[in-house]
Tab-separated table of C-alpha atoms in Angstrom:
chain	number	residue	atom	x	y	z
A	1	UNK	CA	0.000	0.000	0.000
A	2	UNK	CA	1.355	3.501	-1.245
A	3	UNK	CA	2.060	5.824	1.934
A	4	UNK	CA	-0.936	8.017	0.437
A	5	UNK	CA	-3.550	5.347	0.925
A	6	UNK	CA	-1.893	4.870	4.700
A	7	UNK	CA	-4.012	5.215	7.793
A	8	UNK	CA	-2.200	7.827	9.030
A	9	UNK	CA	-2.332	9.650	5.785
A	10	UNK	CA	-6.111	8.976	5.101
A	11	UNK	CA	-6.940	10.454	7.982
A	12	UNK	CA	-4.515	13.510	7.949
A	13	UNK	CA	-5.917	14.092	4.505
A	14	UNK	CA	-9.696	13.802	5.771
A	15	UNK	CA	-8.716	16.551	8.825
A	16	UNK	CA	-7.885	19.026	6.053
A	17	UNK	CA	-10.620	18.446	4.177
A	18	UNK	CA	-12.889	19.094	7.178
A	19	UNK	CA	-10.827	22.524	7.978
A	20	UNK	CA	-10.876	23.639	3.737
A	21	UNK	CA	-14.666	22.839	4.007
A	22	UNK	CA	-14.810	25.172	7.229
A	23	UNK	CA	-12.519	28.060	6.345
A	24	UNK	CA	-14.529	28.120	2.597
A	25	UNK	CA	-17.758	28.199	3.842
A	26	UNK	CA	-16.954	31.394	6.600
A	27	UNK	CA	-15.117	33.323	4.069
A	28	UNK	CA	-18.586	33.345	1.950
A	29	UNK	CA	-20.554	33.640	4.777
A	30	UNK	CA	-18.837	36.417	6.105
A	31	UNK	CA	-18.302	37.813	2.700
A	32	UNK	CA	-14.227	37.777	2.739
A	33	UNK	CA	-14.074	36.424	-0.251
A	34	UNK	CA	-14.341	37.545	-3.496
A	35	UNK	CA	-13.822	36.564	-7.215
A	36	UNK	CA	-13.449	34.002	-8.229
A	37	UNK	CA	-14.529	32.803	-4.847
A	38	UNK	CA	-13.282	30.376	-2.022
A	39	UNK	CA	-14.563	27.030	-2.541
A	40	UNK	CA	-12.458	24.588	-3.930
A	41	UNK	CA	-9.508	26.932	-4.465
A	42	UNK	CA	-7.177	29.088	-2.939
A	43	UNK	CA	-9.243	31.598	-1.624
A	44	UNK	CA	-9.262	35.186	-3.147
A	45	UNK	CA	-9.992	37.721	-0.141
A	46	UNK	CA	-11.040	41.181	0.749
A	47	UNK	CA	-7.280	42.853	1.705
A	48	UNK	CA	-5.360	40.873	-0.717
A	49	UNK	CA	-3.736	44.339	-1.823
A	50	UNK	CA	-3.132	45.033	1.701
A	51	UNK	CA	-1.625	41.944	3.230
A	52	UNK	CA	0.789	42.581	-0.183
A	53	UNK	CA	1.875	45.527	0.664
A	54	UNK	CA	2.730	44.663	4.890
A	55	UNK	CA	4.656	41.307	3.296
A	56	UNK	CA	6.664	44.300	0.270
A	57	UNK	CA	7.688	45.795	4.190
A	58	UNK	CA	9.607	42.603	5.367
A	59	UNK	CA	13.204	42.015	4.950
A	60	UNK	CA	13.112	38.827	3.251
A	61	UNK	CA	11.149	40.761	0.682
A	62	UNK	CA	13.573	43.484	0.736
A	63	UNK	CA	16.518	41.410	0.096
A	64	UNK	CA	14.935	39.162	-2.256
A	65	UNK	CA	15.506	39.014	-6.304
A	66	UNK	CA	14.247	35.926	-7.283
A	67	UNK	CA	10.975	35.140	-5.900
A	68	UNK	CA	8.853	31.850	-6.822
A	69	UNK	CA	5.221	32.258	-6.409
A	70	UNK	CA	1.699	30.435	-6.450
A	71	UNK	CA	-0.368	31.703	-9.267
A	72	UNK	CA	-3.525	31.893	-7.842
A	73	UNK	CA	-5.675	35.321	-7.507
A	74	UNK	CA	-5.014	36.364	-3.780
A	75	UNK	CA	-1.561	36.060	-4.661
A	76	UNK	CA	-1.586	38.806	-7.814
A	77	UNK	CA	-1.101	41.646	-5.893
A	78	UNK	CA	2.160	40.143	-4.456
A	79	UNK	CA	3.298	38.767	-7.917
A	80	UNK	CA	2.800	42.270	-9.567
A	81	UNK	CA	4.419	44.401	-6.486
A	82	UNK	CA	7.643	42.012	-7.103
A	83	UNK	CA	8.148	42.809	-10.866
A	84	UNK	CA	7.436	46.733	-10.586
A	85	UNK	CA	10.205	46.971	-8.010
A	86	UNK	CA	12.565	44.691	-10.502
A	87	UNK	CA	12.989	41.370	-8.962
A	88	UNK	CA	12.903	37.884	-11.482
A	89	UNK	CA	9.108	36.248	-10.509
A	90	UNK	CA	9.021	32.105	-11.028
A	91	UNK	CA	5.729	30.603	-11.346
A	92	UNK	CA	4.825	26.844	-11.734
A	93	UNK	CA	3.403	25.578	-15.458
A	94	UNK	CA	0.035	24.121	-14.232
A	95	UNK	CA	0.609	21.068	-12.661
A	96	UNK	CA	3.964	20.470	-13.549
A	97	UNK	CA	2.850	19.204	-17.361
A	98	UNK	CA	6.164	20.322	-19.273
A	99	UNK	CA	9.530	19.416	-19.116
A	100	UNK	CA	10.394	22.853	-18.592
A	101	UNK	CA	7.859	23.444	-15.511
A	102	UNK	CA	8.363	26.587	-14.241
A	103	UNK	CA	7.762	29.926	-16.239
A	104	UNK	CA	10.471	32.910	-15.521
A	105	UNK	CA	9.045	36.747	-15.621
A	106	UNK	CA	11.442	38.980	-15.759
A	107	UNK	CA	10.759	42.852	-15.809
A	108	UNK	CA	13.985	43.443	-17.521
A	109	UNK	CA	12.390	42.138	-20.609
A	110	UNK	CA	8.665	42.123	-20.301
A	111	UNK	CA	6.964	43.674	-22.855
A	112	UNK	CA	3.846	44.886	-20.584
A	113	UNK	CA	2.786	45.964	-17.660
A	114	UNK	CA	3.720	44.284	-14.257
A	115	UNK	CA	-0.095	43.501	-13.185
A	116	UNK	CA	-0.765	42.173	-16.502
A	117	UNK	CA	2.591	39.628	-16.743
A	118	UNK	CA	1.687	38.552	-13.057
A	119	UNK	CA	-1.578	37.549	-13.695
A	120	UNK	CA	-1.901	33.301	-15.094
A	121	UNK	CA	-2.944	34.406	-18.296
A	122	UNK	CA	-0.029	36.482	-18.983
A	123	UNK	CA	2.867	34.287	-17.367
A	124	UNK	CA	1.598	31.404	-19.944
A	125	UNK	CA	1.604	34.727	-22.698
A	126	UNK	CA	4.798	36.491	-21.526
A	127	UNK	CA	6.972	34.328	-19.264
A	128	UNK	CA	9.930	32.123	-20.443
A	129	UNK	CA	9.372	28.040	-19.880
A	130	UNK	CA	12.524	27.227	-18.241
A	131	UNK	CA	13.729	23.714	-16.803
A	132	UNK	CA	14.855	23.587	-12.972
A	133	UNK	CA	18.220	23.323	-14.061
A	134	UNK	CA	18.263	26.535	-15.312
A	135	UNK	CA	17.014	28.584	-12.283
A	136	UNK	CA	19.044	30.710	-10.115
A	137	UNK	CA	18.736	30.125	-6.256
A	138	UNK	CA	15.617	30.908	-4.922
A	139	UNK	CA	15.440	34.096	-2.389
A	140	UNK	CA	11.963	34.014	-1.276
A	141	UNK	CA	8.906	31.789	-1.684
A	142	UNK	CA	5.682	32.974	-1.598
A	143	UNK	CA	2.332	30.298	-1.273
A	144	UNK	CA	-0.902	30.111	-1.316
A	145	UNK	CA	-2.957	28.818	1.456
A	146	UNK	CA	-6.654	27.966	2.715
A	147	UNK	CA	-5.780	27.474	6.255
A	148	UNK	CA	-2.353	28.088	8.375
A	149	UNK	CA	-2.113	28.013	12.055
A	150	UNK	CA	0.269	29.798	14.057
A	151	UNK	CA	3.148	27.425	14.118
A	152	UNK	CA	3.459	27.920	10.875
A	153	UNK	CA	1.338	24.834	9.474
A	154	UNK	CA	-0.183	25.654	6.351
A	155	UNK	CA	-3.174	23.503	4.549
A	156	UNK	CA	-3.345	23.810	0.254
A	157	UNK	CA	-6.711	23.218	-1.751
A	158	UNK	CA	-5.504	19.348	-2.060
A	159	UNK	CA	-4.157	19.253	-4.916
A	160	UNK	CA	-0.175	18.704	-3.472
A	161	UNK	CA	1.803	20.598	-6.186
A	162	UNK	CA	3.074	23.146	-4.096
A	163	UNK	CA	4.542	20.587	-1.915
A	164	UNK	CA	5.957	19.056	-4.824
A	165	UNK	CA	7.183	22.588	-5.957
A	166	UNK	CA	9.388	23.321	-3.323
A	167	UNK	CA	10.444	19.617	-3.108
A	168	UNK	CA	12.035	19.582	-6.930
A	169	UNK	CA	13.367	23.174	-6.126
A	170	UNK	CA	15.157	21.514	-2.935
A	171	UNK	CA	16.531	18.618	-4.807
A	172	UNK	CA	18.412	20.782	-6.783
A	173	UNK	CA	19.548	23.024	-4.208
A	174	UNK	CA	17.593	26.127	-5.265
A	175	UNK	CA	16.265	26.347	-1.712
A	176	UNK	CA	17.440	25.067	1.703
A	177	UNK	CA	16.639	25.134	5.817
A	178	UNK	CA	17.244	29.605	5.325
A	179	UNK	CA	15.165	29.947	2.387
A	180	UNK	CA	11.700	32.289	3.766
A	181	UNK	CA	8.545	30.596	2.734
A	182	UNK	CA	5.677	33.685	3.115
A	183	UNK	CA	1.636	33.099	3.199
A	184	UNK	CA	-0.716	35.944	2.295
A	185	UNK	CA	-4.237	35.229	3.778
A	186	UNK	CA	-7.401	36.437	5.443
A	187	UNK	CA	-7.196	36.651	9.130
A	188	UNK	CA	-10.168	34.186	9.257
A	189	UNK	CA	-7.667	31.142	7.648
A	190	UNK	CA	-5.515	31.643	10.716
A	191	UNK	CA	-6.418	29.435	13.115
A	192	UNK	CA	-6.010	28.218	16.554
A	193	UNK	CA	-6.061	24.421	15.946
A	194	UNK	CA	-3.093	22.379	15.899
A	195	UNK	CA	-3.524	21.284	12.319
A	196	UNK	CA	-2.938	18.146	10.762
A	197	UNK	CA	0.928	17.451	9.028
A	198	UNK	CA	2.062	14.984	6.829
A	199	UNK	CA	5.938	14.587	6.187
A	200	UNK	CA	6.355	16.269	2.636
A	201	UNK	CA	4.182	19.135	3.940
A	202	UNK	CA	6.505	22.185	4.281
A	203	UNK	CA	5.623	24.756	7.302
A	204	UNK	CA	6.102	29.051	6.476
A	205	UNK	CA	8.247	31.467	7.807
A	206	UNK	CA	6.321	34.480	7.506
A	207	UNK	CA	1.557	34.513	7.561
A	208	UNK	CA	0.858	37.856	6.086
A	209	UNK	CA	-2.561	39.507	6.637
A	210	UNK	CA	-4.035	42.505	5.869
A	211	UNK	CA	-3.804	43.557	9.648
A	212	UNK	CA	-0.190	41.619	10.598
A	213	UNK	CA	2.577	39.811	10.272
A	214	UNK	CA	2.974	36.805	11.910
A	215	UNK	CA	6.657	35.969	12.362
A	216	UNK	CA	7.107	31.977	13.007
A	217	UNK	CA	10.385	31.158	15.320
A	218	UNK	CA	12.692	29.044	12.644
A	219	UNK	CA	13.195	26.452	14.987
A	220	UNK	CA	9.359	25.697	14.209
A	221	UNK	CA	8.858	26.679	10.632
A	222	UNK	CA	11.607	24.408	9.406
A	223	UNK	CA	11.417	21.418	11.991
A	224	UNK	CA	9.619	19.296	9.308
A	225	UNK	CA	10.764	21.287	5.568
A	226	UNK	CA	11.514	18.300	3.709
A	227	UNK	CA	14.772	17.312	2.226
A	228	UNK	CA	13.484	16.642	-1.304
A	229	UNK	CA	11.553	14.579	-3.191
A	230	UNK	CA	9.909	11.804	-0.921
A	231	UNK	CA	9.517	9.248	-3.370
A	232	UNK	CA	7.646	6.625	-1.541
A	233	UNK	CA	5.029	9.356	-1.035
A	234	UNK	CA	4.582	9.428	-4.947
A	235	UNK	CA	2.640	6.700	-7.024
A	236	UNK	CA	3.617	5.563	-10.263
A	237	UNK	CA	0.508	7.574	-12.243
A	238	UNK	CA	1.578	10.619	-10.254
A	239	UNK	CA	5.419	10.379	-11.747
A	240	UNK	CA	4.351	8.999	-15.299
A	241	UNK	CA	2.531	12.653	-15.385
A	242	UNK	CA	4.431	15.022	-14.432
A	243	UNK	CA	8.066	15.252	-17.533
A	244	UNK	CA	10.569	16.298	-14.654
A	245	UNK	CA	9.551	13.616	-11.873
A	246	UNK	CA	9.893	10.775	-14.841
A	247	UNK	CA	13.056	12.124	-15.676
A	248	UNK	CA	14.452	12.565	-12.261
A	249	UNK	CA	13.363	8.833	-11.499
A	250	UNK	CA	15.023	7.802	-14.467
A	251	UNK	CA	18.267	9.249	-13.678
A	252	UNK	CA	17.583	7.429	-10.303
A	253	UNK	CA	17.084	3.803	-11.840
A	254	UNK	CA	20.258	4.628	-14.075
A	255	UNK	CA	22.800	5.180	-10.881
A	256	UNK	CA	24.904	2.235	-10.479
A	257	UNK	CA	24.007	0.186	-6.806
């Protein structure tokens, strides 16, 4: 039995579905979010702009050039706010489908506005396909989340790319144990439950919300970042469909015993 169909994992997974289902539905209710909604996504929110701007105040955003980000809506404002003040903005291809699966926007070159590049249809327009192996090191890592407590625990929509993200940047180096991982969210999706963990989940640095920022002590952020790729946590159908985890196995089945 594949780790994901575990006990332990089962029922991790069936916690966060129970929390996604509960942060979604009091967004709407209390009106906090907005298009294109909450449910079954990253949730957009009222003060997107605003938790942008408190994260642009940080010093890991200050010191940052290259930045990989989610590409989801709440995250726009933080996408567009790193190319007008110049730094290189990495976004993931859409579930990892191309052997070149991240897509590089640099202001240097690009040929329109900032708000307009960030936004998914004009990274698949405007930015440059290029394979891991041709990224520079990673400064600062910006995700999206629907729930994240305190300690730094953060819960996706379910879909696990941006754990698999960060794990292919990590195998080849492009992030490590002092690389900030930053959350912009509604104050509502930070809670005060302990919430569920599963070993490839990665913890943040830095919850931004409109209101605050919420400064996690490293020693808890990066107790559980994983090391890379967990590969026992991957099926085979998972790997046959994403280009650069088939390749990477195959390079793996290649190395001598």
């Amino acid at each position: 039995m594949p780790p994901s169909e575990a006990p332990n994992e089962q029922r991790a997974s069936s916690a966060k579905q129970a929390l996604r289902e509960r942060v979604w539905d009091l967004l709407v209710e209390t009106r906090a979010a907005r298009f294109p909604g909450a449910r079954g996504r990253i949730p957009n929110f009222v003060g997107a702009e605003a938790a942008a701007r408190l994260l642009a105040e940080s010093p890991a955003w200050r010191s940052a050039s290259n930045l990989k980000s989610n590409p989801d809506a709440p995250q726009l404002p933080v996408r567009a706010a790193a190319l007008e003040e110049g730094k290189v903005v990495f976004m993931a291809v859409p579930r990892l489908r191309t052997e070149r699966p991240f897509l590089r926007l640099d202001p240097a070159t690009l040929p329109v506005r900032p708000r307009q590049a960030a936004s998914i249809g004009g990274s698949a327009k405007f930015g440059t396909p290029v394979p891991v192996g041709e990224m520079p090191r990673i400064d600062l890592i910006v995700c999206g989340s629907v729930a994240v407590d305190r300690s730094g625990i953060r819960i996706g929509k379910g879909g696990g790319f941006s754990d698999l993200e960060f794990a292919l940047l990590r195998e080849a180096n492009l992030v490590d144990d002092s690389t900030v991982i930053a959350t912009t969210v509604h104050p509502l999706q930070v809670l005060d439950d302990d919430l569920p963990e599963t070993e490839h989940d990665f913890r943040v640095d830095l919850i931004v919300t409109p209101e605050e920022a919420i400064r996690v002590p490293s020693r808890r952020a990066r107790a559980r970042r994983p090391a890379g790729i967990l590969w026992d946590h991957l099926d085979e159908a998972r790997i046959d469909e994403i280009p650069v985890l088939a390749a990477l196995r195959a390079g793996r089945d290649r190395r001598p015993r």
